[in-house]
Tab-separated table of C-alpha atoms and ligand atoms in Angstrom:
chain	number	residue	atom	x	y	z
W	187	MET	CA	47.673	11.029	-21.954
W	188	ASP	CA	46.121	9.404	-25.075
W	189	HIS	CA	43.368	7.508	-26.112
W	190	PHE	CA	44.884	4.052	-27.437
W	191	GLN	CA	44.037	1.965	-24.587
W	192	TYR	CA	43.945	-2.063	-24.373
W	193	ARG	CA	40.187	-2.833	-23.255
W	194	ASP	CA	40.051	-6.852	-22.410
W	195	GLY	CA	43.206	-7.340	-23.688
W	196	ALA	CA	42.918	-6.070	-26.997
W	197	LEU	CA	44.078	-2.499	-28.055
W	198	HIS	CA	41.503	0.256	-29.205
W	199	ALA	CA	42.159	3.578	-30.747
W	200	GLU	CA	38.981	5.453	-28.821
W	201	ASP	CA	36.297	2.938	-28.947
W	202	VAL	CA	37.488	1.132	-32.158
W	203	PRO	CA	39.591	-2.239	-32.087
W	204	LEU	CA	42.943	-1.815	-33.810
W	205	GLU	CA	41.834	-5.601	-34.701
W	206	THR	CA	39.004	-4.600	-36.825
W	207	LEU	CA	40.739	-1.667	-38.511
W	208	ALA	CA	43.632	-4.234	-39.731
W	209	ALA	CA	41.244	-6.301	-40.989
W	210	THR	CA	39.237	-3.158	-42.952
W	211	VAL	CA	42.243	-0.782	-43.555
W	212	GLY	CA	45.238	-3.706	-43.702
W	213	THR	CA	48.459	-2.944	-42.856
W	214	PRO	CA	50.865	-1.065	-42.390
W	215	ALA	CA	48.515	1.833	-41.482
W	216	TYR	CA	48.684	4.957	-39.649
W	217	VAL	CA	45.971	5.687	-36.925
W	218	TYR	CA	45.000	9.350	-35.494
W	219	SER	CA	42.730	9.910	-32.443
W	220	THR	CA	40.904	12.988	-32.786
W	221	ALA	CA	40.027	12.570	-28.859
W	222	THR	CA	43.620	12.986	-28.145
W	223	LEU	CA	44.378	15.606	-30.946
W	224	THR	CA	42.070	17.795	-29.325
W	225	ARG	CA	42.929	17.398	-26.046
W	226	HIS	CA	46.430	18.079	-26.721
W	227	TYR	CA	45.603	20.823	-28.562
W	228	ARG	CA	43.251	22.273	-25.381
W	229	VAL	CA	45.648	21.607	-22.732
W	230	LEU	CA	48.579	23.940	-24.285
W	231	ARG	CA	45.703	26.652	-24.892
W	232	ASP	CA	44.633	26.737	-21.297
W	233	ALA	CA	48.066	26.596	-20.322
W	234	LEU	CA	48.593	29.693	-22.336
W	235	GLU	CA	45.364	31.375	-21.418
W	236	ALA	CA	45.907	30.913	-17.560
W	237	HIS	CA	48.353	33.508	-18.232
W	238	ALA	CA	47.140	37.389	-18.610
W	239	CYS	CA	50.193	38.009	-20.873
W	240	LEU	CA	49.307	35.194	-23.104
W	241	LYS	CA	45.468	35.375	-23.789
W	242	GLY	CA	44.472	35.093	-27.481
W	243	ALA	CA	47.748	33.433	-28.191
W	244	LEU	CA	48.082	32.085	-31.626
W	245	VAL	CA	48.795	28.348	-31.490
W	246	ALA	CA	49.526	27.391	-35.163
W	247	PHE	CA	49.788	23.741	-35.269
W	248	ALA	CA	53.438	23.209	-37.616
W	249	VAL	CA	51.681	21.490	-40.569
W	250	LYS	CA	55.246	19.766	-41.391
W	251	ALA	CA	54.629	17.217	-38.559
W	252	ASN	CA	51.002	16.000	-39.854
W	253	SER	CA	49.919	17.591	-43.142
W	254	ASN	CA	47.009	15.568	-43.418
W	255	LEU	CA	44.035	17.283	-44.271
W	256	ALA	CA	41.712	15.621	-41.959
W	257	VAL	CA	44.367	16.410	-38.947
W	258	LEU	CA	44.232	19.590	-39.903
W	259	ALA	CA	40.812	20.204	-39.908
W	260	THR	CA	40.435	18.846	-37.033
W	261	LEU	CA	42.405	21.439	-35.312
W	262	ALA	CA	40.989	23.959	-37.153
W	263	ARG	CA	37.685	23.369	-35.728
W	264	GLU	CA	39.079	23.490	-32.358
W	265	GLY	CA	40.558	27.439	-33.145
W	266	SER	CA	44.355	26.227	-34.304
W	267	GLY	CA	46.174	28.195	-36.760
W	268	ALA	CA	49.379	27.038	-39.127
W	269	ASP	CA	52.873	27.038	-39.451
W	270	THR	CA	53.499	26.420	-43.186
W	271	VAL	CA	57.016	26.111	-44.868
W	272	SER	CA	55.773	25.998	-48.491
W	273	GLU	CA	53.408	26.866	-50.868
W	274	GLY	CA	51.685	23.060	-50.711
W	275	GLU	CA	51.290	23.517	-46.775
W	276	ILE	CA	49.709	27.042	-47.398
W	277	ARG	CA	47.486	25.273	-49.630
W	278	ARG	CA	46.584	22.046	-47.593
W	279	ALA	CA	45.958	24.447	-44.559
W	280	LEU	CA	43.842	26.647	-46.708
W	281	ALA	CA	41.678	23.655	-47.795
W	282	ALA	CA	41.486	22.362	-44.407
W	283	GLY	CA	39.582	25.393	-43.121
W	284	VAL	CA	42.529	27.478	-41.729
W	285	PRO	CA	42.033	31.029	-42.269
W	286	ALA	CA	44.532	32.701	-43.996
W	287	ASP	CA	45.031	35.256	-41.008
W	288	ARG	CA	45.928	32.283	-38.895
W	289	ILE	CA	48.562	30.877	-41.283
W	290	ILE	CA	52.313	31.663	-40.712
W	291	PHE	CA	54.550	31.355	-43.623
W	292	SER	CA	58.148	30.280	-42.314
W	293	GLY	CA	61.352	28.580	-44.005
W	294	VAL	CA	64.933	29.106	-44.646
W	295	GLY	CA	64.254	28.929	-49.022
W	296	LYS	CA	61.080	30.722	-50.100
W	297	THR	CA	60.732	31.220	-53.721
W	298	ASP	CA	59.561	34.010	-55.225
W	299	GLY	CA	56.760	32.063	-56.531
W	300	GLU	CA	55.871	30.783	-52.685
W	301	LEU	CA	56.361	34.523	-51.573
W	302	ALA	CA	54.036	35.487	-54.500
W	303	PHE	CA	51.615	32.934	-53.468
W	304	ALA	CA	51.271	33.841	-49.698
W	305	ILE	CA	50.926	37.348	-50.119
W	306	ALA	CA	48.059	36.998	-52.155
W	307	ALA	CA	46.463	34.406	-49.898
W	308	GLY	CA	47.208	37.087	-47.670
W	309	VAL	CA	48.507	35.026	-44.991
W	310	ARG	CA	48.969	36.394	-41.132
W	311	GLN	CA	52.559	37.019	-41.429
W	312	ILE	CA	55.553	35.594	-43.454
W	313	ASN	CA	58.771	35.030	-41.235
W	314	VAL	CA	61.948	36.002	-42.893
W	315	GLU	CA	65.123	33.678	-42.772
W	316	SER	CA	67.714	36.098	-44.004
W	317	ALA	CA	68.551	39.583	-45.535
W	318	ALA	CA	68.534	38.047	-49.059
W	319	GLU	CA	65.018	36.754	-48.746
W	320	LEU	CA	64.219	39.970	-47.022
W	321	ASP	CA	65.519	41.745	-50.441
W	322	ARG	CA	63.379	38.836	-52.515
W	323	LEU	CA	60.364	39.438	-50.864
W	324	ILE	CA	60.548	42.936	-50.858
W	325	ALA	CA	61.045	42.746	-54.813
W	326	VAL	CA	58.058	40.448	-54.919
W	327	ALA	CA	55.513	42.344	-52.722
W	328	ALA	CA	56.115	45.959	-54.668
W	329	ALA	CA	55.298	43.678	-57.777
W	330	ALA	CA	51.979	42.466	-55.849
W	331	GLY	CA	51.309	46.324	-54.976
W	332	ALA	CA	50.972	44.813	-51.622
W	333	ALA	CA	53.081	45.172	-48.097
W	334	PRO	CA	52.679	41.985	-46.060
W	335	ALA	CA	53.675	41.942	-42.142
W	336	VAL	CA	57.138	40.291	-41.871
W	337	ALA	CA	58.835	38.891	-38.802
W	338	LEU	CA	62.264	38.107	-38.586
W	339	ARG	CA	63.181	34.614	-37.686
W	340	VAL	CA	66.243	35.159	-35.234
W	341	ASN	CA	69.343	32.550	-34.545
W	342	PRO	CA	69.858	32.742	-31.208
W	343	LYS	CA	72.619	30.943	-30.845
W	344	VAL	CA	70.717	28.331	-28.548
W	345	GLY	CA	70.684	24.728	-29.950
W	346	ALA	CA	68.249	22.243	-28.490
W	347	GLY	CA	66.434	19.475	-29.598
W	348	GLY	CA	66.178	15.412	-29.072
W	349	HIS	CA	69.229	14.726	-32.349
W	350	ALA	CA	71.531	17.097	-34.259
W	351	LYS	CA	69.575	16.775	-36.943
W	352	ILE	CA	66.707	18.375	-35.372
W	353	THR	CA	68.573	21.496	-33.989
W	354	THR	CA	68.112	24.755	-35.753
W	355	GLY	CA	68.850	27.474	-33.373
W	356	GLY	CA	72.606	26.541	-33.046
W	357	GLU	CA	74.906	29.296	-34.954
W	358	GLY	CA	76.104	26.548	-37.256
W	359	ASP	CA	72.615	26.035	-38.883
W	360	LYS	CA	71.041	27.443	-41.622
W	361	PHE	CA	67.962	29.049	-39.919
W	362	GLY	CA	67.382	32.511	-39.053
W	363	VAL	CA	69.377	36.009	-38.902
W	364	PRO	CA	72.304	35.942	-36.226
W	365	ALA	CA	71.230	38.274	-33.600
W	366	ASP	CA	73.679	41.051	-33.882
W	367	GLU	CA	72.689	41.416	-37.537
W	368	ALA	CA	69.122	41.064	-36.346
W	369	LEU	CA	68.466	44.646	-35.457
W	370	ALA	CA	69.830	46.330	-38.693
W	371	LEU	CA	68.135	44.467	-40.873
W	372	TYR	CA	64.709	45.355	-38.758
W	373	ALA	CA	65.549	48.770	-39.024
W	374	ARG	CA	65.885	48.246	-43.011
W	375	ALA	CA	62.537	46.021	-43.187
W	376	ALA	CA	60.984	49.106	-41.437
W	377	ALA	CA	62.339	51.420	-43.992
W	378	SER	CA	60.523	49.396	-46.890
W	379	PRO	CA	57.342	50.949	-47.934
W	380	HIS	CA	56.603	47.250	-49.451
W	381	VAL	CA	56.858	45.114	-46.207
W	382	VAL	CA	55.561	45.953	-42.188
W	383	PRO	CA	57.822	44.344	-39.823
W	384	VAL	CA	55.749	43.321	-37.057
W	385	GLY	CA	58.291	41.651	-34.435
W	386	LEU	CA	60.777	38.611	-33.843
W	387	ALA	CA	60.415	34.752	-34.668
W	388	CYS	CA	62.864	31.954	-33.196
W	389	HIS	CA	62.633	28.123	-33.194
W	390	ILE	CA	65.700	26.650	-32.064
W	391	GLY	CA	64.349	22.994	-32.661
W	392	SER	CA	62.433	20.011	-32.103
W	393	GLN	CA	61.762	17.415	-28.568
W	394	ILE	CA	62.968	19.681	-26.264
W	395	THR	CA	62.507	18.454	-22.938
W	396	ASP	CA	64.091	21.016	-20.596
W	397	LEU	CA	63.086	24.616	-20.499
W	398	ALA	CA	66.517	26.154	-20.017
W	399	PRO	CA	67.479	26.605	-23.924
W	400	LEU	CA	63.904	28.074	-24.508
W	401	GLU	CA	63.884	30.340	-21.948
W	402	ALA	CA	67.573	31.638	-22.999
W	403	ALA	CA	66.083	32.231	-26.604
W	404	PHE	CA	62.642	34.032	-25.466
W	405	ARG	CA	64.668	35.824	-23.092
W	406	LEU	CA	67.005	37.408	-25.757
W	407	LEU	CA	63.994	37.714	-28.094
W	408	ALA	CA	62.281	39.942	-25.473
W	409	ASP	CA	65.723	41.828	-25.020
W	410	MET	CA	65.815	42.396	-29.055
W	411	THR	CA	61.968	43.846	-28.822
W	412	ARG	CA	63.047	46.403	-26.056
W	413	THR	CA	65.970	47.200	-27.999
W	414	LEU	CA	64.188	47.632	-31.518
W	415	ARG	CA	61.577	49.737	-29.402
W	416	SER	CA	63.735	52.183	-27.922
W	417	GLN	CA	65.081	53.131	-31.309
W	418	GLY	CA	61.417	54.148	-32.225
W	419	LEU	CA	60.586	50.804	-33.903
W	420	GLU	CA	57.392	49.109	-33.606
W	421	VAL	CA	57.423	45.486	-32.463
W	422	THR	CA	53.656	44.180	-31.532
W	423	ARG	CA	54.377	40.237	-32.051
W	424	LEU	CA	56.848	37.349	-30.875
W	425	ASP	CA	56.769	34.029	-32.542
W	426	LEU	CA	58.302	31.296	-30.577
W	427	GLY	CA	57.958	28.515	-32.292
W	428	GLY	CA	57.502	24.881	-31.537
W	429	GLY	CA	59.677	22.550	-30.123
W	430	LEU	CA	58.233	20.971	-27.025
W	431	GLY	CA	59.137	17.342	-26.408
W	432	VAL	CA	56.900	14.732	-25.666
W	433	PRO	CA	57.091	11.491	-23.929
W	434	TYR	CA	58.114	8.899	-26.443
W	435	SER	CA	58.574	6.226	-23.641
W	436	GLY	CA	56.116	5.569	-20.851
W	437	GLY	CA	58.675	6.943	-17.793
W	438	ALA	CA	60.514	9.704	-19.966
W	439	GLN	CA	60.326	13.322	-18.417
W	440	THR	CA	59.510	16.098	-20.456
W	441	ALA	CA	58.508	19.705	-19.498
W	442	SER	CA	54.853	20.330	-19.464
W	443	PRO	CA	52.705	22.500	-21.243
W	444	ALA	CA	52.108	24.120	-17.953
W	445	ASP	CA	55.519	24.954	-16.717
W	446	TYR	CA	56.353	26.135	-20.609
W	447	ALA	CA	53.653	28.245	-20.455
W	448	ALA	CA	54.192	29.931	-17.315
W	449	MET	CA	57.886	30.141	-18.165
W	450	THR	CA	57.123	32.085	-21.090
W	451	ALA	CA	54.588	34.371	-19.007
W	452	ARG	CA	57.391	35.338	-16.559
W	453	VAL	CA	59.400	36.479	-19.780
W	454	LEU	CA	56.944	38.143	-21.904
W	455	ASP	CA	54.923	39.680	-18.863
W	456	GLY	CA	55.064	43.108	-18.886
W	457	LEU	CA	56.522	43.316	-22.746
W	458	GLU	CA	52.944	43.701	-24.012
W	459	VAL	CA	53.115	41.451	-27.891
W	460	GLU	CA	50.953	39.541	-29.097
W	461	ALA	CA	52.645	35.892	-28.423
W	462	ALA	CA	52.300	32.979	-31.438
W	463	PHE	CA	53.347	29.355	-30.687
W	464	GLU	CA	54.256	26.761	-33.330
W	465	PRO	CA	53.550	23.250	-31.740
W	466	GLY	CA	53.703	19.923	-33.973
W	467	ARG	CA	55.208	17.231	-32.318
W	468	LEU	CA	53.401	18.154	-28.863
W	469	LEU	CA	49.638	18.092	-30.473
W	470	ALA	CA	50.087	15.316	-33.320
W	471	ALA	CA	53.029	12.581	-32.134
W	472	ASN	CA	50.995	10.789	-29.382
W	473	ALA	CA	47.620	11.463	-31.171
W	474	GLY	CA	49.095	8.865	-33.734
W	475	VAL	CA	50.173	4.422	-33.707
W	476	LEU	CA	51.253	3.281	-37.016
W	477	LEU	CA	49.752	-0.323	-36.837
W	478	SER	CA	51.674	-3.258	-38.614
W	479	ARG	CA	51.551	-7.164	-38.682
W	480	VAL	CA	54.604	-9.681	-38.400
W	481	ILE	CA	55.674	-11.260	-41.470
W	482	GLN	CA	57.362	-13.585	-39.764
W	483	ILE	CA	59.961	-14.396	-36.988
W	484	THR	CA	63.456	-15.192	-37.952
W	485	GLU	CA	65.462	-17.351	-35.393
W	486	ARG	CA	69.172	-17.142	-35.748
W	487	ALA	CA	71.639	-20.068	-34.524
W	488	ASP	CA	72.610	-17.838	-32.007
W	489	GLY	CA	69.954	-16.716	-30.236
W	490	ARG	CA	69.358	-13.548	-32.264
W	491	ARG	CA	65.829	-13.391	-32.883
W	492	PHE	CA	64.245	-11.062	-36.170
W	493	LEU	CA	60.661	-9.927	-35.652
W	494	VAL	CA	60.230	-9.026	-39.322
W	495	LEU	CA	57.131	-6.638	-40.165
W	496	ASP	CA	55.168	-5.057	-42.623
W	497	ALA	CA	55.750	-1.932	-41.930
W	498	ALA	CA	59.548	-0.608	-42.543
W	499	MET	CA	61.990	2.130	-42.965
W	500	ASN	CA	60.271	4.293	-45.586
W	501	ASP	CA	56.453	4.184	-44.023
W	502	LEU	CA	58.352	5.425	-40.291
W	503	VAL	CA	61.651	6.648	-40.876
W	504	ARG	CA	62.225	8.490	-37.828
W	505	PRO	CA	64.155	5.498	-36.151
W	506	ALA	CA	66.804	5.218	-39.554
W	507	MET	CA	66.819	8.807	-39.236
W	508	TYR	CA	67.226	10.066	-35.768
W	509	ASP	CA	68.271	6.810	-33.677
W	510	ALA	CA	64.770	7.727	-32.598
W	511	PHE	CA	62.748	5.598	-30.016
W	512	HIS	CA	59.301	4.196	-30.208
W	513	GLU	CA	57.460	2.209	-28.287
W	514	VAL	CA	56.089	-0.895	-29.823
W	515	LYS	CA	53.287	-3.144	-28.477
W	516	PRO	CA	51.217	-6.266	-29.162
W	517	VAL	CA	47.402	-5.338	-30.372
W	518	VAL	CA	46.141	-8.234	-28.449
W	519	ALA	CA	48.190	-8.801	-24.737
W	520	ARG	CA	50.281	-11.607	-24.757
W	521	ASP	CA	50.906	-13.602	-21.284
W	522	GLY	CA	54.642	-14.786	-21.433
W	523	ASP	CA	58.065	-13.784	-20.720
W	524	PRO	CA	59.339	-10.916	-22.547
W	525	ARG	CA	62.215	-11.570	-24.664
W	526	PRO	CA	64.452	-9.579	-26.919
W	527	TYR	CA	63.829	-8.942	-30.242
W	528	ASP	CA	65.178	-6.957	-33.271
W	529	ILE	CA	62.659	-5.397	-34.732
W	530	VAL	CA	62.900	-4.655	-38.532
W	531	GLY	CA	61.219	-4.298	-41.558
W	532	PRO	CA	61.370	-5.883	-45.369
W	533	VAL	CA	63.273	-2.810	-46.815
W	534	CYS	CA	66.713	-3.764	-48.146
W	535	GLU	CA	68.880	-1.872	-46.023
W	536	THR	CA	70.140	-2.379	-42.643
W	537	GLY	CA	68.570	0.913	-41.577
W	538	ASP	CA	65.304	-0.578	-41.505
W	539	THR	CA	65.699	-1.161	-38.244
W	540	PHE	CA	63.273	-0.046	-35.772
W	541	ALA	CA	64.925	-1.282	-32.767
W	542	ARG	CA	67.638	-3.811	-31.003
W	543	GLY	CA	67.249	-6.437	-28.302
W	544	ARG	CA	63.484	-5.388	-27.418
W	545	PRO	CA	61.878	-7.029	-24.843
W	546	LEU	CA	58.230	-8.436	-25.652
W	547	PRO	CA	56.080	-10.946	-25.145
W	548	PRO	CA	56.261	-13.926	-26.976
W	549	LEU	CA	54.742	-13.146	-30.649
W	550	ALA	CA	53.917	-15.115	-33.894
W	551	ALA	CA	53.282	-14.488	-37.553
W	552	GLY	CA	50.180	-12.803	-38.191
W	553	ASP	CA	50.192	-11.031	-34.876
W	554	LEU	CA	49.718	-7.035	-35.371
W	555	VAL	CA	51.531	-4.827	-33.456
W	556	VAL	CA	51.728	-0.754	-33.184
W	557	PHE	CA	54.583	2.213	-33.479
W	558	THR	CA	53.216	4.441	-30.787
W	559	GLY	CA	53.869	8.035	-30.778
W	560	ALA	CA	54.226	7.875	-34.448
W	561	GLY	CA	51.522	10.557	-35.168
W	562	ALA	CA	54.000	13.467	-35.834
W	563	TYR	CA	56.691	13.153	-38.256
W	564	GLY	CA	55.545	9.500	-39.546
W	565	ALA	CA	53.387	9.548	-42.998
W	566	VAL	CA	54.295	12.890	-43.491
W	567	MET	CA	57.982	11.390	-44.179
W	568	SER	CA	56.837	8.187	-45.861
W	569	SER	CA	57.874	7.450	-49.291
W	570	GLU	CA	57.552	4.975	-51.600
W	571	TYR	CA	60.741	3.476	-51.829
W	572	ASN	CA	61.504	-0.108	-52.593
W	573	THR	CA	57.806	0.469	-54.437
W	574	ARG	CA	56.185	-0.134	-51.507
W	575	PRO	CA	52.512	1.505	-51.604
W	576	LEU	CA	52.381	4.771	-49.373
W	577	VAL	CA	51.321	3.987	-46.041
W	578	PRO	CA	47.411	4.530	-45.460
W	579	GLU	CA	46.454	6.953	-42.838
W	580	VAL	CA	42.575	6.729	-40.406
W	581	LEU	CA	41.520	8.876	-38.431
W	582	VAL	CA	39.045	7.407	-35.167
W	583	ASP	CA	36.559	9.663	-33.525
W	584	GLY	CA	34.908	7.783	-30.774
W	585	PRO	CA	33.380	4.750	-32.696
W	586	ARG	CA	33.478	5.754	-36.090
W	587	HIS	CA	36.394	5.811	-38.411
W	588	ALA	CA	37.296	6.780	-41.714
W	589	VAL	CA	40.367	6.291	-44.272
W	590	VAL	CA	42.059	9.549	-44.699
W	591	ARG	CA	44.343	8.976	-47.074
W	592	PRO	CA	43.863	5.438	-48.703
W	593	ARG	CA	46.488	3.298	-49.708
W	594	PRO	CA	47.242	3.947	-53.308
W	595	THR	CA	46.878	0.726	-55.904
W	596	TRP	CA	49.237	-1.090	-58.141
W	597	ALA	CA	47.803	0.776	-61.251
W	598	GLU	CA	47.786	4.278	-59.453
W	599	MET	CA	51.424	3.558	-58.500
W	600	LEU	CA	52.575	2.600	-61.819
W	601	ALA	CA	50.659	5.097	-64.046
W	602	ARG	CA	52.746	7.583	-62.784
W	603	ASP	CA	55.677	6.612	-64.599
W	604	HIS	CA	55.986	7.424	-68.089
W	605	VAL	CA	57.845	5.297	-70.292
W	606	PRO	CA	58.774	7.794	-73.436
W	607	GLU	CA	58.269	6.536	-77.409
W	608	TRP	CA	61.409	5.298	-77.806
W	609	LEU	CA	61.633	2.896	-75.700
W	610	ARG	CA	57.937	1.214	-75.871
P	888	LIG	N1	58.506	25.816	-36.258
P	888	LIG	C1	59.215	26.060	-37.133
P	888	LIG	C2	59.974	26.891	-38.180
P	888	LIG	C3	60.014	24.516	-37.466
P	888	LIG	O1	60.711	24.187	-38.048
P	888	LIG	C4	59.612	23.501	-36.542
P	888	LIG	C5	59.909	22.074	-36.748
P	888	LIG	O2	60.833	21.782	-37.169
P	888	LIG	C6	58.280	23.342	-35.918
P	888	LIG	C7	57.671	24.778	-35.759
P	888	LIG	C8	57.401	22.263	-35.276
P	888	LIG	O3	58.325	21.675	-34.591
P	888	LIG	P1	57.859	20.769	-32.950
P	888	LIG	O4	57.348	19.176	-33.919
P	888	LIG	O5	58.870	19.964	-32.309
P	888	LIG	O6	57.415	21.520	-31.876
């Protein structure tokens, strides 16, 4: 459930009409709902807390899904930790008030500098993804005189997710240590005085709607935990990643947080481990919309009708990159029979097409629409391609709102480049 609802025919974000935001902030703009973010966090947390073996589990929001400081602060206030994949994301999590001991540092290509930064910051654990990385981490930790907690990210050979580009647990994917190499690597970590192996981690993909692949991966981690313990090695934590999908369209079926928690509890029951989860999309996707205005409607003699918006692929790249579906809704409910539109932006690429033949009520230039489900992997993936200003972000909380990332001015954009002396 989300808090973007029609009231008297006008779409609101909580108590704020989206028309008001378009008038004050301009379009395109991302709009996030505090009540939806906190609701999604609580639904997952409560689902986990309902099982004895998951009590106190860490929910570490995947910062890559939405790294706006206001969004992170909203979730931090609820008790969320942070799953991070760069020094920048660790800095954002800390700046938003996430305690260091609730920050997980993941990622396949952490630099020595980033590892040193994470150690100095005192993050909860570093998820190591390869033997080469373990060796570098040991060297960096030794130089710092530290012994950070480490989890080994296992590649369980179970790929899953809504698109090949967001599947991460398959055998050929770059992520994690193959399960058959992980046991020996864990023992190697345990033999070093410079790292403390505390457990195993996995993340098999994103927008996963069926629990079976997740369960297969979790069972593998549970089995590996028993094997490592039988070898006298300590395993106290399992980081089960993120990946649970969301319904991008009204009728879509996805496994619920309650079913996900019940499945996880069945797998972990009796194992005596601290569990951690790294949801991104699940918490943020349906807590945000991209608000856009119709520039014009281009009608062709062959009957094709293009809805040309002021939002483009540089603002929301998921349809171009992953063929992703986002529902499009008029901000002011319109009467009239739906007609098919090709929904496009102004960027000079055919890929700048959000949808083809999408049925919508009759619309006109100047009308406002929203893309729903845009709160995750939306603004974070935006760019200034075609020298379009970076899309602003707005956070709504009940009747109030704040611009939490302003649209840059033309002067700010141009001032970032420098023309060398010899060209002046
Ligand atoms: N954890 C890791 C290591 C990831 O790579 C990702 C996303 O790619 C996530 C968590 C979050 O995934 P999702 O947004 O599908 O929950």
